[in-house]
Coordinates of C-alpha atoms in Angstrom, one line a residue:
X1 CA 0.0 0.0 0.0
X2 CA 1.4 3.4 -1.0
X3 CA 1.0 6.2 1.5
X4 CA -0.3 9.3 0.0
X5 CA 2.4 12.0 -0.4
X6 CA 5.2 9.5 0.3
X7 CA 5.6 8.6 -3.5
X8 CA 9.0 9.9 -4.9
X9 CA 9.0 10.1 -8.7
X10 CA 11.8 7.7 -10.1
X11 CA 13.1 10.2 -12.6
X12 CA 13.6 12.8 -9.8
X13 CA 15.4 10.1 -7.6
X14 CA 17.7 9.3 -10.5
X15 CA 18.3 13.0 -11.1
X16 CA 19.3 13.6 -7.5
X17 CA 21.6 10.5 -7.6
X18 CA 23.2 11.7 -10.7
X19 CA 23.7 15.2 -9.2
X20 CA 25.3 13.7 -5.9
X21 CA 27.5 11.5 -7.9
X22 CA 28.6 14.4 -10.1
X23 CA 29.6 16.4 -7.0
X24 CA 31.4 13.5 -5.5
X25 CA 33.4 12.6 -8.6
X26 CA 34.1 16.2 -9.3
X27 CA 35.9 16.6 -6.0
X28 CA 39.1 14.9 -7.3
X29 CA 40.7 14.0 -10.7
X30 CA 38.5 12.1 -13.1
X31 CA 38.8 8.3 -12.8
X32 CA 40.9 6.6 -15.5
X33 CA 39.3 4.3 -18.1
X34 CA 42.4 2.2 -18.4
X35 CA 44.9 0.5 -16.1
X36 CA 47.4 3.4 -16.5
X37 CA 48.3 6.2 -18.8
X38 CA 52.1 6.8 -18.5
X39 CA 52.6 10.5 -19.4
X40 CA 54.8 11.5 -22.3
X41 CA 56.7 14.8 -22.3
X42 CA 55.6 17.1 -25.1
X43 CA 59.3 17.2 -26.2
X44 CA 59.2 13.4 -27.0
X45 CA 58.2 12.0 -30.3
X46 CA 54.4 11.3 -30.1
X47 CA 53.3 8.3 -32.1
X48 CA 49.7 7.1 -31.9
X49 CA 49.3 9.1 -28.7
X50 CA 46.0 10.1 -26.9
X51 CA 45.7 13.5 -25.1
X52 CA 44.4 12.9 -21.6
X53 CA 44.3 15.3 -18.7
X54 CA 47.1 17.5 -20.2
X55 CA 49.4 14.7 -20.9
X56 CA 50.0 12.4 -23.8
X57 CA 49.8 8.7 -23.1
X58 CA 52.6 6.4 -24.0
X59 CA 51.8 3.0 -25.5
X60 CA 51.3 0.8 -22.4
X61 CA 53.3 -1.9 -24.0
X62 CA 56.4 0.4 -23.7
X63 CA 55.9 1.3 -20.0
X64 CA 58.5 0.2 -17.6
X65 CA 58.8 0.1 -13.8
X66 CA 60.8 3.3 -13.8
X67 CA 57.6 5.1 -15.0
X68 CA 56.2 4.4 -11.6
X69 CA 59.3 5.2 -9.5
X70 CA 60.8 8.2 -7.9
X71 CA 63.6 8.3 -5.3
X72 CA 63.5 12.0 -4.7
X73 CA 61.6 11.8 -1.4
X74 CA 64.6 10.1 0.4
X75 CA 66.7 13.0 -0.1
X76 CA 66.6 15.9 2.5
X77 CA 65.5 19.2 1.2
X78 CA 67.8 22.2 1.5
X79 CA 66.1 24.7 4.0
X80 CA 68.7 27.4 3.6
X81 CA 66.2 30.0 2.3
X82 CA 64.3 32.9 3.7
X83 CA 61.4 30.8 4.9
X84 CA 63.4 27.8 6.1
X85 CA 61.6 25.0 4.4
X86 CA 61.8 23.0 1.1
X87 CA 59.0 21.1 -0.6
X88 CA 60.0 18.2 -2.8
X89 CA 57.1 17.1 -5.0
X90 CA 56.3 13.7 -6.3
X91 CA 53.6 14.4 -8.8
X92 CA 52.9 13.6 -12.5
X93 CA 55.9 15.8 -13.5
X94 CA 58.3 13.6 -11.5
X95 CA 56.4 10.3 -11.8
X96 CA 54.9 9.9 -15.3
X97 CA 52.9 6.8 -14.3
X98 CA 50.7 9.0 -12.0
X99 CA 49.0 10.4 -15.0
X100 CA 45.2 10.2 -14.6
X101 CA 45.6 8.4 -11.2
X102 CA 44.5 11.4 -9.2
X103 CA 47.1 11.2 -6.4
X104 CA 50.5 12.6 -5.5
X105 CA 52.9 13.1 -2.6
X106 CA 55.3 15.7 -1.2
X107 CA 58.1 15.8 1.2
X108 CA 58.4 19.0 3.3
X109 CA 61.6 19.8 5.3
X110 CA 61.6 22.4 7.9
X111 CA 64.7 24.2 9.5
X112 CA 64.7 24.2 13.3
X113 CA 63.2 27.1 15.2
X114 CA 60.8 28.6 12.8
X115 CA 61.0 26.8 9.4
X116 CA 57.9 27.7 7.7
X117 CA 55.8 26.4 4.8
X118 CA 54.1 29.7 4.3
X119 CA 50.3 30.2 3.7
X120 CA 49.3 28.7 0.5
X121 CA 46.6 26.8 -1.3
X122 CA 46.1 23.8 -3.6
X123 CA 43.4 24.6 -6.0
X124 CA 43.0 21.1 -7.2
X125 CA 43.6 18.9 -4.1
X126 CA 42.8 18.0 -0.5
X127 CA 46.0 17.3 1.5
X128 CA 46.7 14.9 4.3
X129 CA 49.9 15.7 6.2
X130 CA 51.7 13.3 8.3
X131 CA 54.6 14.4 10.6
X132 CA 57.7 12.1 10.3
X133 CA 59.9 14.1 12.6
X134 CA 59.7 17.1 14.8
X135 CA 56.9 19.3 16.0
X136 CA 54.7 21.5 13.6
X137 CA 52.1 24.2 14.3
X138 CA 49.6 23.8 11.4
X139 CA 46.4 25.4 10.4
X140 CA 43.9 26.4 7.7
X141 CA 41.4 29.2 7.3
X142 CA 37.9 28.7 5.9
X143 CA 36.4 30.8 3.1
X144 CA 34.5 34.0 3.4
X145 CA 32.7 35.3 5.4
X146 CA 33.6 33.3 8.4
X147 CA 37.3 33.0 7.8
X148 CA 37.6 30.6 10.7
X149 CA 41.1 29.5 11.7
X150 CA 41.6 25.8 12.7
X151 CA 45.0 25.0 14.2
X152 CA 46.7 22.1 15.9
X153 CA 50.3 21.3 17.3
X154 CA 51.4 18.0 15.5
X155 CA 54.0 15.5 16.8
X156 CA 55.7 12.6 15.2
X157 CA 53.1 10.3 13.6
X158 CA 50.2 12.8 13.8
X159 CA 48.0 13.5 10.8
X160 CA 46.1 16.7 9.8
X161 CA 43.8 17.3 6.8
X162 CA 43.8 20.5 4.8
X163 CA 40.5 20.6 2.7
X164 CA 40.8 21.5 -1.0
X165 CA 41.3 25.1 -2.0
X166 CA 41.6 26.5 1.5
X167 CA 44.7 28.5 2.7
X168 CA 46.9 26.6 5.0
X169 CA 50.5 26.5 6.5
X170 CA 52.9 24.6 8.5
X171 CA 55.4 26.1 11.0
X172 CA 58.2 24.3 13.0
X173 CA 58.0 25.2 16.6
X174 CA 60.7 22.8 17.7
X175 CA 64.4 23.2 18.2
X176 CA 65.2 20.5 15.7
X177 CA 64.6 19.8 12.1
X178 CA 61.0 18.6 11.1
X179 CA 60.0 16.4 8.3
X180 CA 56.4 15.8 6.9
X181 CA 55.0 13.9 4.1
X182 CA 51.8 15.1 2.3
X183 CA 49.4 13.1 0.2
X184 CA 47.4 15.0 -2.2
X185 CA 44.1 14.0 -4.1
X186 CA 45.4 15.1 -7.5
X187 CA 48.1 14.0 -9.9
X188 CA 48.9 17.7 -10.2
X189 CA 47.4 19.7 -7.2
X190 CA 49.1 22.9 -8.1
X191 CA 50.1 25.5 -5.5
X192 CA 49.6 29.3 -5.0
X193 CA 51.7 30.7 -2.2
X194 CA 49.7 33.7 -1.2
X195 CA 52.4 36.3 -0.5
X196 CA 54.3 35.4 -3.6
X197 CA 51.2 35.6 -5.8
X198 CA 49.9 38.8 -4.4
X199 CA 53.3 40.7 -4.1
X200 CA 55.5 38.9 -6.5
X201 CA 53.1 38.6 -9.6
X202 CA 54.7 39.3 -13.1
X203 CA 53.8 42.0 -13.9
X204 CA 53.3 43.5 -10.5
X205 CA 49.6 44.2 -9.4
X206 CA 49.0 48.0 -9.3
X207 CA 50.1 49.5 -6.1
X208 CA 46.8 51.3 -5.6
X209 CA 44.9 48.0 -5.8
X210 CA 47.0 46.5 -3.0
X211 CA 47.1 49.6 -0.9
X212 CA 43.3 49.7 -0.8
X213 CA 42.9 46.0 -0.3
X214 CA 45.3 45.7 2.6
X215 CA 44.6 49.1 4.0
X216 CA 48.3 50.2 4.3
X217 CA 50.5 52.8 3.1
X218 CA 51.9 52.8 -0.5
X219 CA 55.3 52.5 0.8
X220 CA 54.5 49.3 2.5
X221 CA 53.1 47.7 -0.6
X222 CA 56.0 49.0 -2.7
X223 CA 58.6 47.5 -0.1
X224 CA 56.8 44.0 -0.1
X225 CA 56.6 44.0 -3.9
X226 CA 60.4 44.5 -4.1
X227 CA 60.9 41.7 -1.7
X228 CA 58.8 39.1 -3.4
X229 CA 59.2 40.3 -7.0
X230 CA 62.9 39.7 -6.9
X231 CA 62.4 36.4 -5.2
X232 CA 59.9 35.2 -7.8
X233 CA 61.6 36.7 -10.8

């Protein structure tokens, strides 16, 4: 017996299911339609290749184990720089076999007493960070209008999640070097370091725009642009 008012049209149910599925799938890289798609560099000769996700696919019969291998994360990063950190990426640019697989890694090394991975965002990926050595103060900020700050002090073995697209940072509050490994939900998550993008763009953003946006004096903006423009360019 059907209860009056309880009937839900089949077409509407399918529409809602399709919509929910679309949002779920669109939260990360598209699923591959083959076992793998080893990326070809555009400088290589392309023979019978297919253009997928920005990378040509090599004939799978020509793939080797080296296409799925990268040893760079075993090498400590050089933290002798103004922010005291080094990010070593392991994405599709380093591991051609990651193409279309929707995942990548990164190693972050932090100098003692204040090594910083400065506020940045990954436009195409959620990040899961695990501390391998040291103690990190980490956090992210939600979108407008709330701009809520979520922070945590992490110790060796601790894990923290940075949602896709949100500004986040990691700061070494320990007296020794810190190391973290990050997993990201994209083969090419991208990164926008906020200060570098705003004050180090090429060409520079108009000083009047930044003066009004940050509510500071022109001289402050010009000083910051000089710092970051030379670093970036």
